[in-house]
Tab-separated table of N, CA and C in Angstrom:
chain	number	residue	atom	x	y	z
A	1	MET	N	20.625	-8.426	-0.001
A	1	MET	CA	21.060	-9.405	-0.984
A	1	MET	C	21.075	-10.790	-0.352
A	2	PRO	N	20.730	-11.819	-1.128
A	2	PRO	CA	20.771	-13.172	-0.593
A	2	PRO	C	22.214	-13.592	-0.343
A	3	ASP	N	22.367	-14.507	0.614
A	3	ASP	CA	23.691	-15.019	0.923
A	3	ASP	C	24.231	-15.885	-0.203
A	4	GLN	N	23.335	-16.519	-0.943
A	4	GLN	CA	23.755	-17.388	-2.034
A	4	GLN	C	22.829	-17.182	-3.225
A	5	GLU	N	23.302	-17.549	-4.385
A	5	GLU	CA	22.506	-17.434	-5.602
A	5	GLU	C	21.398	-18.486	-5.581
A	6	PRO	N	20.176	-18.109	-6.013
A	6	PRO	CA	19.098	-19.103	-6.057
A	6	PRO	C	19.385	-20.176	-7.108
A	7	ASP	N	18.966	-21.402	-6.804
A	7	ASP	CA	19.107	-22.470	-7.789
A	7	ASP	C	17.956	-22.379	-8.790
A	8	GLN	N	17.938	-23.277	-9.769
A	8	GLN	CA	16.912	-23.232	-10.816
A	8	GLN	C	15.497	-23.417	-10.259
A	9	THR	N	15.359	-24.290	-9.295
A	9	THR	CA	14.044	-24.525	-8.705
A	9	THR	C	13.552	-23.274	-7.979
A	10	GLN	N	14.423	-22.636	-7.228
A	10	GLN	CA	14.054	-21.414	-6.517
A	10	GLN	C	13.729	-20.288	-7.503
A	11	ALA	N	14.505	-20.192	-8.569
A	11	ALA	CA	14.255	-19.164	-9.581
A	11	ALA	C	12.906	-19.405	-10.267
A	12	ARG	N	12.597	-20.657	-10.566
A	12	ARG	CA	11.310	-20.991	-11.195
A	12	ARG	C	10.148	-20.717	-10.239
A	13	THR	N	10.330	-21.053	-8.973
A	13	THR	CA	9.302	-20.766	-7.974
A	13	THR	C	9.054	-19.263	-7.883
A	14	ALA	N	10.131	-18.499	-7.911
A	14	ALA	CA	9.998	-17.039	-7.862
A	14	ALA	C	9.238	-16.522	-9.076
A	15	ALA	N	9.545	-17.051	-10.258
A	15	ALA	CA	8.840	-16.620	-11.478
A	15	ALA	C	7.358	-17.009	-11.423
A	16	ASP	N	7.087	-18.229	-10.992
A	16	ASP	CA	5.696	-18.685	-10.885
A	16	ASP	C	4.928	-17.868	-9.852
A	17	LEU	N	5.556	-17.597	-8.719
A	17	LEU	CA	4.905	-16.816	-7.664
A	17	LEU	C	4.613	-15.394	-8.143
A	18	THR	N	5.565	-14.791	-8.838
A	18	THR	CA	5.354	-13.447	-9.383
A	18	THR	C	4.158	-13.434	-10.324
A	19	ALA	N	4.073	-14.417	-11.193
A	19	ALA	CA	2.974	-14.486	-12.155
A	19	ALA	C	1.630	-14.692	-11.460
A	20	VAL	N	1.572	-15.599	-10.501
A	20	VAL	CA	0.301	-15.889	-9.850
A	20	VAL	C	-0.136	-14.736	-8.939
A	21	VAL	N	0.806	-14.051	-8.312
A	21	VAL	CA	0.441	-12.888	-7.496
A	21	VAL	C	-0.138	-11.797	-8.394
A	22	GLY	N	0.435	-11.612	-9.563
A	22	GLY	CA	-0.108	-10.648	-10.525
A	22	GLY	C	-1.522	-11.014	-10.960
A	23	GLN	N	-1.734	-12.301	-11.267
A	23	GLN	CA	-3.069	-12.752	-11.666
A	23	GLN	C	-4.076	-12.560	-10.536
A	24	LEU	N	-3.667	-12.913	-9.320
A	24	LEU	CA	-4.547	-12.763	-8.173
A	24	LEU	C	-4.869	-11.282	-7.936
A	25	SER	N	-3.889	-10.420	-8.076
A	25	SER	CA	-4.123	-8.977	-7.912
A	25	SER	C	-5.135	-8.465	-8.931
A	26	ARG	N	-5.011	-8.910	-10.173
A	26	ARG	CA	-5.974	-8.495	-11.203
A	26	ARG	C	-7.375	-9.006	-10.892
A	27	ARG	N	-7.487	-10.238	-10.409
A	27	ARG	CA	-8.799	-10.796	-10.047
A	27	ARG	C	-9.413	-10.021	-8.886
A	28	LEU	N	-8.590	-9.669	-7.909
A	28	LEU	CA	-9.093	-8.905	-6.766
A	28	LEU	C	-9.547	-7.507	-7.191
A	29	ARG	N	-8.797	-6.867	-8.077
A	29	ARG	CA	-9.211	-5.545	-8.579
A	29	ARG	C	-10.533	-5.648	-9.325
A	30	ALA	N	-10.673	-6.699	-10.117
A	30	ALA	CA	-11.902	-6.882	-10.894
A	30	ALA	C	-13.107	-7.144	-9.984
A	31	ALA	N	-12.863	-7.723	-8.814
A	31	ALA	CA	-13.951	-8.049	-7.889
A	31	ALA	C	-14.430	-6.836	-7.096
A	32	SER	N	-13.676	-5.733	-7.142
A	32	SER	CA	-14.056	-4.570	-6.327
A	32	SER	C	-14.892	-3.594	-7.147
A	33	PRO	N	-15.797	-2.890	-6.498
A	33	PRO	CA	-16.748	-2.037	-7.203
A	33	PRO	C	-16.184	-0.705	-7.689
A	34	GLN	N	-15.063	-0.285	-7.207
A	34	GLN	CA	-14.537	1.036	-7.548
A	34	GLN	C	-13.654	0.959	-8.792
A	35	GLY	N	-14.257	0.658	-9.928
A	35	GLY	CA	-13.530	0.487	-11.174
A	35	GLY	C	-12.849	1.735	-11.664
A	36	GLU	N	-13.305	2.923	-11.207
A	36	GLU	CA	-12.685	4.141	-11.701
A	36	GLU	C	-11.358	4.441	-11.008
A	37	LEU	N	-11.014	3.732	-9.963
A	37	LEU	CA	-9.753	3.964	-9.270
A	37	LEU	C	-8.671	3.037	-9.802
A	38	THR	N	-7.515	3.616	-10.072
A	38	THR	CA	-6.367	2.831	-10.538
A	38	THR	C	-5.696	2.151	-9.352
A	39	PRO	N	-4.839	1.184	-9.608
A	39	PRO	CA	-4.088	0.570	-8.497
A	39	PRO	C	-3.276	1.611	-7.713
A	40	THR	N	-2.710	2.586	-8.398
A	40	THR	CA	-1.937	3.632	-7.708
A	40	THR	C	-2.836	4.442	-6.783
A	41	GLN	N	-4.018	4.788	-7.245
A	41	GLN	CA	-4.953	5.556	-6.424
A	41	GLN	C	-5.419	4.742	-5.220
A	42	ARG	N	-5.695	3.481	-5.448
A	42	ARG	CA	-6.114	2.603	-4.353
A	42	ARG	C	-4.995	2.463	-3.321
A	43	SER	N	-3.769	2.325	-3.815
A	43	SER	CA	-2.629	2.182	-2.917
A	43	SER	C	-2.423	3.442	-2.087
A	44	ALA	N	-2.571	4.598	-2.707
A	44	ALA	CA	-2.425	5.863	-1.977
A	44	ALA	C	-3.483	5.964	-0.887
A	45	LEU	N	-4.724	5.639	-1.205
A	45	LEU	CA	-5.789	5.665	-0.201
A	45	LEU	C	-5.467	4.716	0.958
A	46	SER	N	-5.016	3.528	0.641
A	46	SER	CA	-4.703	2.538	1.674
A	46	SER	C	-3.574	3.016	2.571
A	47	ARG	N	-2.555	3.600	1.976
A	47	ARG	CA	-1.419	4.063	2.777
A	47	ARG	C	-1.838	5.213	3.693
A	48	ILE	N	-2.649	6.138	3.177
A	48	ILE	CA	-3.111	7.250	4.007
A	48	ILE	C	-3.982	6.721	5.144
A	49	ALA	N	-4.810	5.734	4.856
A	49	ALA	CA	-5.642	5.137	5.904
A	49	ALA	C	-4.773	4.497	6.980
A	50	ALA	N	-3.706	3.840	6.577
A	50	ALA	CA	-2.838	3.149	7.530
A	50	ALA	C	-1.925	4.107	8.289
A	51	ASP	N	-1.372	5.098	7.585
A	51	ASP	CA	-0.351	5.969	8.182
A	51	ASP	C	-0.893	7.277	8.726
A	52	GLY	N	-2.088	7.648	8.326
A	52	GLY	CA	-2.650	8.920	8.767
A	52	GLY	C	-2.298	10.047	7.816
A	53	ALA	N	-2.609	11.275	8.247
A	53	ALA	CA	-2.381	12.464	7.425
A	53	ALA	C	-0.923	12.520	6.968
A	54	VAL	N	-0.735	12.915	5.698
A	54	VAL	CA	0.596	12.844	5.114
A	54	VAL	C	0.763	13.945	4.075
A	55	THR	N	1.997	14.349	3.856
A	55	THR	CA	2.281	15.299	2.779
A	55	THR	C	2.425	14.543	1.465
A	56	THR	N	2.308	15.275	0.386
A	56	THR	CA	2.470	14.665	-0.937
A	56	THR	C	3.858	14.056	-1.073
A	57	ALA	N	4.882	14.786	-0.650
A	57	ALA	CA	6.265	14.304	-0.788
A	57	ALA	C	6.497	13.026	0.007
A	58	ALA	N	5.999	12.991	1.244
A	58	ALA	CA	6.188	11.792	2.069
A	58	ALA	C	5.455	10.595	1.466
A	59	LEU	N	4.261	10.833	0.942
A	59	LEU	CA	3.506	9.743	0.335
A	59	LEU	C	4.198	9.262	-0.945
A	60	ALA	N	4.728	10.182	-1.727
A	60	ALA	CA	5.452	9.797	-2.945
A	60	ALA	C	6.657	8.925	-2.595
A	61	ARG	N	7.406	9.297	-1.559
A	61	ARG	CA	8.552	8.475	-1.133
A	61	ARG	C	8.093	7.094	-0.705
A	62	ALA	N	7.027	7.044	0.093
A	62	ALA	CA	6.533	5.757	0.594
A	62	ALA	C	6.041	4.859	-0.535
A	63	GLU	N	5.458	5.462	-1.569
A	63	GLU	CA	4.908	4.700	-2.689
A	63	GLU	C	5.914	4.522	-3.826
A	64	LEU	N	7.114	5.080	-3.652
A	64	LEU	CA	8.193	4.960	-4.634
A	64	LEU	C	7.822	5.542	-5.994
A	65	VAL	N	7.200	6.733	-5.967
A	65	VAL	CA	6.866	7.447	-7.204
A	65	VAL	C	7.348	8.885	-7.081
A	66	ARG	N	7.387	9.594	-8.196
A	66	ARG	CA	7.797	10.989	-8.201
A	66	ARG	C	6.704	11.849	-7.559
A	67	PRO	N	7.098	12.907	-6.851
A	67	PRO	CA	6.091	13.790	-6.245
A	67	PRO	C	5.110	14.362	-7.268
A	68	GLN	N	5.578	14.651	-8.477
A	68	GLN	CA	4.687	15.186	-9.510
A	68	GLN	C	3.583	14.185	-9.844
A	69	SER	N	3.944	12.926	-9.951
A	69	SER	CA	2.949	11.881	-10.228
A	69	SER	C	1.977	11.746	-9.065
A	70	MET	N	2.505	11.800	-7.851
A	70	MET	CA	1.647	11.668	-6.680
A	70	MET	C	0.692	12.854	-6.580
A	71	ARG	N	1.141	14.046	-6.948
A	71	ARG	CA	0.249	15.214	-6.922
A	71	ARG	C	-0.967	14.985	-7.808
A	72	LEU	N	-0.749	14.428	-9.005
A	72	LEU	CA	-1.869	14.153	-9.910
A	72	LEU	C	-2.819	13.112	-9.312
A	73	THR	N	-2.260	12.083	-8.736
A	73	THR	CA	-3.060	11.036	-8.105
A	73	THR	C	-3.918	11.618	-6.987
A	74	LEU	N	-3.291	12.408	-6.133
A	74	LEU	CA	-4.003	12.971	-4.985
A	74	LEU	C	-5.037	14.004	-5.413
A	75	ALA	N	-4.740	14.764	-6.457
A	75	ALA	CA	-5.704	15.754	-6.945
A	75	ALA	C	-6.977	15.059	-7.421
A	76	TYR	N	-6.836	13.944	-8.111
A	76	TYR	CA	-8.006	13.208	-8.580
A	76	TYR	C	-8.807	12.660	-7.398
A	77	LEU	N	-8.119	12.097	-6.416
A	77	LEU	CA	-8.808	11.550	-5.246
A	77	LEU	C	-9.510	12.656	-4.461
A	78	GLU	N	-8.896	13.818	-4.420
A	78	GLU	CA	-9.529	14.953	-3.754
A	78	GLU	C	-10.761	15.416	-4.541
A	79	GLU	N	-10.644	15.421	-5.869
A	79	GLU	CA	-11.769	15.806	-6.733
A	79	GLU	C	-12.966	14.874	-6.524
A	80	LEU	N	-12.684	13.604	-6.269
A	80	LEU	CA	-13.751	12.626	-6.009
A	80	LEU	C	-14.327	12.758	-4.603
A	81	GLY	N	-13.710	13.584	-3.772
A	81	GLY	CA	-14.175	13.754	-2.405
A	81	GLY	C	-13.670	12.688	-1.450
A	82	LEU	N	-12.607	11.988	-1.835
A	82	LEU	CA	-12.074	10.919	-1.002
A	82	LEU	C	-10.976	11.408	-0.060
A	83	LEU	N	-10.379	12.553	-0.386
A	83	LEU	CA	-9.315	13.146	0.423
A	83	LEU	C	-9.647	14.600	0.720
A	84	GLU	N	-9.076	15.094	1.814
A	84	GLU	CA	-9.202	16.512	2.124
A	84	GLU	C	-7.835	17.054	2.513
A	85	ARG	N	-7.636	18.338	2.215
A	85	ARG	CA	-6.388	19.032	2.541
A	85	ARG	C	-6.583	19.862	3.795
A	86	THR	N	-5.536	19.882	4.617
A	86	THR	CA	-5.501	20.781	5.764
A	86	THR	C	-4.084	21.345	5.859
A	87	PRO	N	-3.933	22.498	6.512
A	87	PRO	CA	-2.590	23.060	6.660
A	87	PRO	C	-1.697	22.129	7.478
A	88	HIS	N	-0.427	22.079	7.126
A	88	HIS	CA	0.555	21.311	7.891
A	88	HIS	C	0.647	21.928	9.281
A	89	PRO	N	0.701	21.122	10.332
A	89	PRO	CA	0.688	21.672	11.688
A	89	PRO	C	1.928	22.488	12.063
A	90	THR	N	3.068	22.234	11.392
A	90	THR	CA	4.287	22.953	11.771
A	90	THR	C	4.963	23.687	10.623
A	91	ASP	N	4.520	23.462	9.395
A	91	ASP	CA	5.157	24.090	8.228
A	91	ASP	C	4.069	24.698	7.350
A	92	GLY	N	3.910	26.005	7.449
A	92	GLY	CA	2.855	26.696	6.723
A	92	GLY	C	2.968	26.610	5.220
A	93	ARG	N	4.105	26.181	4.702
A	93	ARG	CA	4.282	26.056	3.248
A	93	ARG	C	3.675	24.766	2.708
A	94	GLN	N	3.345	23.836	3.584
A	94	GLN	CA	2.866	22.535	3.139
A	94	GLN	C	1.413	22.306	3.560
A	95	VAL	N	0.817	21.323	2.899
A	95	VAL	CA	-0.504	20.846	3.301
A	95	VAL	C	-0.393	19.345	3.551
A	96	VAL	N	-1.312	18.851	4.317
A	96	VAL	CA	-1.383	17.413	4.542
A	96	VAL	C	-2.722	16.913	4.027
A	97	LEU	N	-2.729	15.674	3.625
A	97	LEU	CA	-3.945	15.066	3.097
A	97	LEU	C	-4.371	13.930	4.008
A	98	SER	N	-5.673	13.810	4.172
A	98	SER	CA	-6.236	12.727	4.965
A	98	SER	C	-7.527	12.265	4.310
A	99	LEU	N	-7.974	11.089	4.717
A	99	LEU	CA	-9.207	10.536	4.162
A	99	LEU	C	-10.422	11.298	4.677
A	100	THR	N	-11.390	11.468	3.798
A	100	THR	CA	-12.697	11.977	4.204
A	100	THR	C	-13.539	10.785	4.642
A	101	ALA	N	-14.708	11.059	5.153
A	101	ALA	CA	-15.621	9.967	5.504
A	101	ALA	C	-15.939	9.139	4.257
A	102	GLU	N	-16.124	9.812	3.122
A	102	GLU	CA	-16.387	9.087	1.871
A	102	GLU	C	-15.181	8.247	1.458
A	103	GLY	N	-13.988	8.760	1.692
A	103	GLY	CA	-12.774	7.998	1.394
A	103	GLY	C	-12.691	6.740	2.234
A	104	ARG	N	-13.027	6.849	3.510
A	104	ARG	CA	-13.030	5.663	4.379
A	104	ARG	C	-14.082	4.653	3.932
A	105	ARG	N	-15.274	5.148	3.568
A	105	ARG	CA	-16.330	4.234	3.078
A	105	ARG	C	-15.892	3.529	1.793
A	106	THR	N	-15.293	4.290	0.896
A	106	THR	CA	-14.836	3.712	-0.373
A	106	THR	C	-13.787	2.640	-0.132
A	107	LEU	N	-12.827	2.939	0.715
A	107	LEU	CA	-11.767	1.977	1.005
A	107	LEU	C	-12.327	0.729	1.678
A	108	THR	N	-13.256	0.899	2.599
A	108	THR	CA	-13.896	-0.242	3.259
A	108	THR	C	-14.639	-1.097	2.238
A	109	SER	N	-15.353	-0.453	1.331
A	109	SER	CA	-16.095	-1.174	0.295
A	109	SER	C	-15.149	-1.958	-0.611
A	110	LEU	N	-14.054	-1.328	-1.002
A	110	LEU	CA	-13.062	-2.018	-1.841
A	110	LEU	C	-12.536	-3.260	-1.139
A	111	ARG	N	-12.141	-3.094	0.102
A	111	ARG	CA	-11.563	-4.215	0.857
A	111	ARG	C	-12.572	-5.331	1.069
A	112	GLN	N	-13.807	-4.968	1.418
A	112	GLN	CA	-14.831	-5.992	1.651
A	112	GLN	C	-15.130	-6.772	0.382
A	113	SER	N	-15.202	-6.087	-0.741
A	113	SER	CA	-15.477	-6.770	-2.010
A	113	SER	C	-14.379	-7.766	-2.347
A	114	LYS	N	-13.145	-7.343	-2.196
A	114	LYS	CA	-12.017	-8.230	-2.491
A	114	LYS	C	-12.013	-9.430	-1.562
A	115	GLN	N	-12.169	-9.163	-0.258
A	115	GLN	CA	-12.130	-10.262	0.705
A	115	GLN	C	-13.296	-11.218	0.519
A	116	SER	N	-14.464	-10.693	0.179
A	116	SER	CA	-15.628	-11.562	-0.054
A	116	SER	C	-15.396	-12.462	-1.256
A	117	TRP	N	-14.867	-11.874	-2.339
A	117	TRP	CA	-14.602	-12.686	-3.517
A	117	TRP	C	-13.580	-13.768	-3.192
A	118	LEU	N	-12.488	-13.366	-2.520
A	118	LEU	CA	-11.428	-14.328	-2.237
A	118	LEU	C	-11.898	-15.411	-1.268
A	119	ALA	N	-12.628	-15.049	-0.232
A	119	ALA	CA	-13.133	-16.048	0.710
A	119	ALA	C	-14.064	-17.031	-0.001
A	120	GLY	N	-14.918	-16.517	-0.902
A	120	GLY	CA	-15.803	-17.392	-1.669
A	120	GLY	C	-15.030	-18.326	-2.587
A	121	ALA	N	-13.988	-17.787	-3.241
A	121	ALA	CA	-13.168	-18.614	-4.132
A	121	ALA	C	-12.450	-19.712	-3.344
A	122	ILE	N	-11.946	-19.373	-2.175
A	122	ILE	CA	-11.273	-20.372	-1.337
A	122	ILE	C	-12.265	-21.459	-0.929
A	123	ALA	N	-13.445	-21.051	-0.501
A	123	ALA	CA	-14.458	-22.022	-0.068
A	123	ALA	C	-14.930	-22.903	-1.220
A	124	ASP	N	-15.108	-22.313	-2.407
A	124	ASP	CA	-15.657	-23.042	-3.549
A	124	ASP	C	-14.637	-23.903	-4.283
A	125	ARG	N	-13.393	-23.457	-4.338
A	125	ARG	CA	-12.421	-24.094	-5.219
A	125	ARG	C	-11.389	-24.970	-4.529
A	126	LEU	N	-11.268	-24.824	-3.218
A	126	LEU	CA	-10.225	-25.579	-2.519
A	126	LEU	C	-10.829	-26.560	-1.522
A	127	THR	N	-10.204	-27.720	-1.430
A	127	THR	CA	-10.619	-28.713	-0.434
A	127	THR	C	-10.184	-28.223	0.948
A	128	PRO	N	-10.723	-28.818	1.998
A	128	PRO	CA	-10.276	-28.436	3.353
A	128	PRO	C	-8.763	-28.582	3.541
A	129	ASP	N	-8.169	-29.645	2.996
A	129	ASP	CA	-6.713	-29.809	3.094
A	129	ASP	C	-5.979	-28.692	2.349
A	130	GLU	N	-6.472	-28.349	1.168
A	130	GLU	CA	-5.855	-27.266	0.406
A	130	GLU	C	-6.009	-25.929	1.131
A	131	GLN	N	-7.124	-25.745	1.797
A	131	GLN	CA	-7.336	-24.516	2.560
A	131	GLN	C	-6.320	-24.413	3.698
A	132	ARG	N	-6.019	-25.525	4.358
A	132	ARG	CA	-5.002	-25.521	5.420
A	132	ARG	C	-3.626	-25.237	4.818
A	133	THR	N	-3.341	-25.828	3.678
A	133	THR	CA	-2.061	-25.573	3.008
A	133	THR	C	-1.942	-24.104	2.637
A	134	LEU	N	-3.017	-23.523	2.135
A	134	LEU	CA	-3.021	-22.102	1.775
A	134	LEU	C	-2.785	-21.229	3.007
A	135	ALA	N	-3.383	-21.580	4.120
A	135	ALA	CA	-3.170	-20.822	5.359
A	135	ALA	C	-1.701	-20.882	5.774
A	136	GLU	N	-1.086	-22.051	5.637
A	136	GLU	CA	0.346	-22.181	5.953
A	136	GLU	C	1.190	-21.382	4.970
A	137	ALA	N	0.836	-21.446	3.694
A	137	ALA	CA	1.584	-20.701	2.678
A	137	ALA	C	1.441	-19.193	2.892
A	138	THR	N	0.293	-18.773	3.378
A	138	THR	CA	0.082	-17.351	3.650
A	138	THR	C	1.069	-16.864	4.705
A	139	GLU	N	1.314	-17.665	5.706
A	139	GLU	CA	2.302	-17.290	6.731
A	139	GLU	C	3.694	-17.162	6.114
A	140	LEU	N	4.024	-18.060	5.195
A	140	LEU	CA	5.328	-17.970	4.514
A	140	LEU	C	5.404	-16.713	3.651
A	141	LEU	N	4.313	-16.388	2.973
A	141	LEU	CA	4.279	-15.179	2.146
A	141	LEU	C	4.440	-13.923	2.998
A	142	LYS	N	3.850	-13.932	4.187
A	142	LYS	CA	4.024	-12.797	5.094
A	142	LYS	C	5.494	-12.607	5.434
A	143	ARG	N	6.202	-13.709	5.665
A	143	ARG	CA	7.640	-13.613	5.969
A	143	ARG	C	8.410	-13.074	4.777
A	144	LEU	N	8.036	-13.507	3.567
A	144	LEU	CA	8.718	-13.007	2.371
A	144	LEU	C	8.454	-11.518	2.163
A	145	ALA	N	7.250	-11.089	2.464
A	145	ALA	CA	6.866	-9.704	2.220
A	145	ALA	C	7.327	-8.745	3.312
A	146	ALA	N	7.696	-9.268	4.465
A	146	ALA	CA	8.097	-8.400	5.576
A	146	ALA	C	9.334	-7.598	5.186
A	147	GLU	N	9.272	-6.309	5.501
A	147	GLU	CA	10.419	-5.459	5.216
A	147	GLU	C	11.506	-5.719	6.244
A	148	THR	N	12.722	-5.731	5.747
A	148	THR	CA	13.896	-5.845	6.603
A	148	THR	C	14.696	-4.556	6.450
A	149	PRO	N	15.627	-4.285	7.340
A	149	PRO	CA	16.370	-3.026	7.241
A	149	PRO	C	17.050	-2.777	5.896
A	150	ASP	N	17.353	-3.823	5.148
A	150	ASP	CA	18.025	-3.624	3.861
A	150	ASP	C	17.124	-3.910	2.667
A	151	SER	N	15.806	-4.010	2.892
A	151	SER	CA	14.909	-4.307	1.775
A	151	SER	C	14.559	-3.037	1.014
A	152	PRO	N	14.310	-3.156	-0.307
A	152	PRO	CA	13.899	-1.986	-1.093
A	152	PRO	C	12.612	-1.409	-0.537
A	153	GLY	N	12.544	-0.077	-0.530
A	153	GLY	CA	11.336	0.570	-0.058
A	153	GLY	C	11.345	0.838	1.425
A	154	ASP	N	12.343	0.314	2.138
A	154	ASP	CA	12.438	0.560	3.561
A	154	ASP	C	13.049	1.934	3.777
A	155	ALA	N	12.459	2.733	4.627
A	155	ALA	CA	12.913	4.107	4.841
A	155	ALA	C	14.361	4.148	5.292
A	156	ALA	N	14.791	3.198	6.094
A	156	ALA	CA	16.164	3.225	6.581
A	156	ALA	C	17.167	2.985	5.470
A	157	SER	N	16.782	2.227	4.460
A	157	SER	CA	17.738	1.894	3.414
A	157	SER	C	17.867	2.966	2.353
A	158	ASP	N	16.846	3.821	2.163
A	158	ASP	CA	16.937	4.803	1.092
A	158	ASP	C	17.210	6.218	1.604
A	159	GLY	N	17.456	6.336	2.896
A	159	GLY	CA	17.802	7.627	3.453
A	159	GLY	C	16.606	8.532	3.700
A	160	HIS	N	15.412	8.055	3.460
A	160	HIS	CA	14.203	8.859	3.660
A	160	HIS	C	13.440	8.310	4.851
A	161	ALA	N	13.730	8.793	6.009
A	161	ALA	CA	12.993	8.353	7.184
A	161	ALA	C	11.608	8.987	7.139
A	162	GLU	N	10.589	8.184	7.334
A	162	GLU	CA	9.217	8.702	7.334
A	162	GLU	C	8.977	9.501	8.598
A	163	GLN	N	8.297	10.586	8.446
A	163	GLN	CA	7.958	11.421	9.587
A	163	GLN	C	6.455	11.606	9.604
A	164	ARG	N	5.845	11.207	10.697
A	164	ARG	CA	4.404	11.387	10.824
A	164	ARG	C	4.112	12.865	10.960
A	165	VAL	N	3.043	13.291	10.316
A	165	VAL	CA	2.677	14.699	10.317
A	165	VAL	C	2.264	15.166	11.703
A	166	ASP	N	1.640	14.286	12.485
A	166	ASP	CA	1.119	14.707	13.776
A	166	ASP	C	2.176	14.729	14.873
A	167	ALA	N	3.410	14.381	14.545
A	167	ALA	CA	4.481	14.391	15.530
A	167	ALA	C	5.591	15.325	15.057
A	168	PRO	N	5.737	16.500	15.672
A	168	PRO	CA	6.783	17.417	15.251
A	168	PRO	C	8.158	16.779	15.394
A	169	SER	N	9.024	17.091	14.451
A	169	SER	CA	10.378	16.546	14.484
A	169	SER	C	11.251	17.373	15.413
A	170	ASP	N	12.462	16.879	15.687
A	170	ASP	CA	13.419	17.639	16.475
A	170	ASP	C	13.744	18.955	15.786
A	171	ALA	N	13.819	18.928	14.455
A	171	ALA	CA	14.108	20.150	13.706
A	171	ALA	C	13.001	21.174	13.909
A	172	ASP	N	11.729	20.715	13.939
A	172	ASP	CA	10.617	21.621	14.195
A	172	ASP	C	10.757	22.257	15.574
A	173	ALA	N	11.151	21.464	16.556
A	173	ALA	CA	11.305	21.979	17.910
A	173	ALA	C	12.423	23.014	17.964
A	174	ARG	N	13.534	22.765	17.250
A	174	ARG	CA	14.639	23.719	17.234
A	174	ARG	C	14.224	25.034	16.582
A	175	VAL	N	13.414	24.964	15.521
A	175	VAL	CA	12.976	26.170	14.831
A	175	VAL	C	12.098	27.023	15.738
A	176	ARG	N	11.247	26.384	16.544
A	176	ARG	CA	10.341	27.123	17.412
A	176	ARG	C	11.060	27.753	18.597
A	177	GLN	N	12.259	27.274	18.950
A	177	GLN	CA	12.965	27.794	20.127
A	177	GLN	C	13.552	29.156	19.899
């Protein structure tokens, strides 16, 4: 929670920033070639690429969605050949999902398309001074977006500590003893 209530200018800036980030996100999605993938599907692919093999439940927690919804998302991505299932290394009741080679190619293509469009828009539409201002503003946006221990979606704040699949937990070690 903020230490103080935002003033009208800060509240208006927040509303304007929310609107423009939404518009920019839609433009970036439109610039990418994988039109059949929803934002949720793209986000799941990106998280798996960043975090590695993961269970459905862990991915649902990380993406702040219900496991049932995540199962549908992952089933579609698997049907497209973008994900593959393997047995969980320590819990035979679970499976883990990871990107296939096609999933990595698809994600790379999505990212390159978005970045190419955005880099072209920056070059075409902004003056050199505006480009420097945008670079400075990007650093400020990174600070705003950085998770803190009490921010929503942070594993420490919601009681769901993320556990990497490739690293057995202490509980796994106790079970094997």
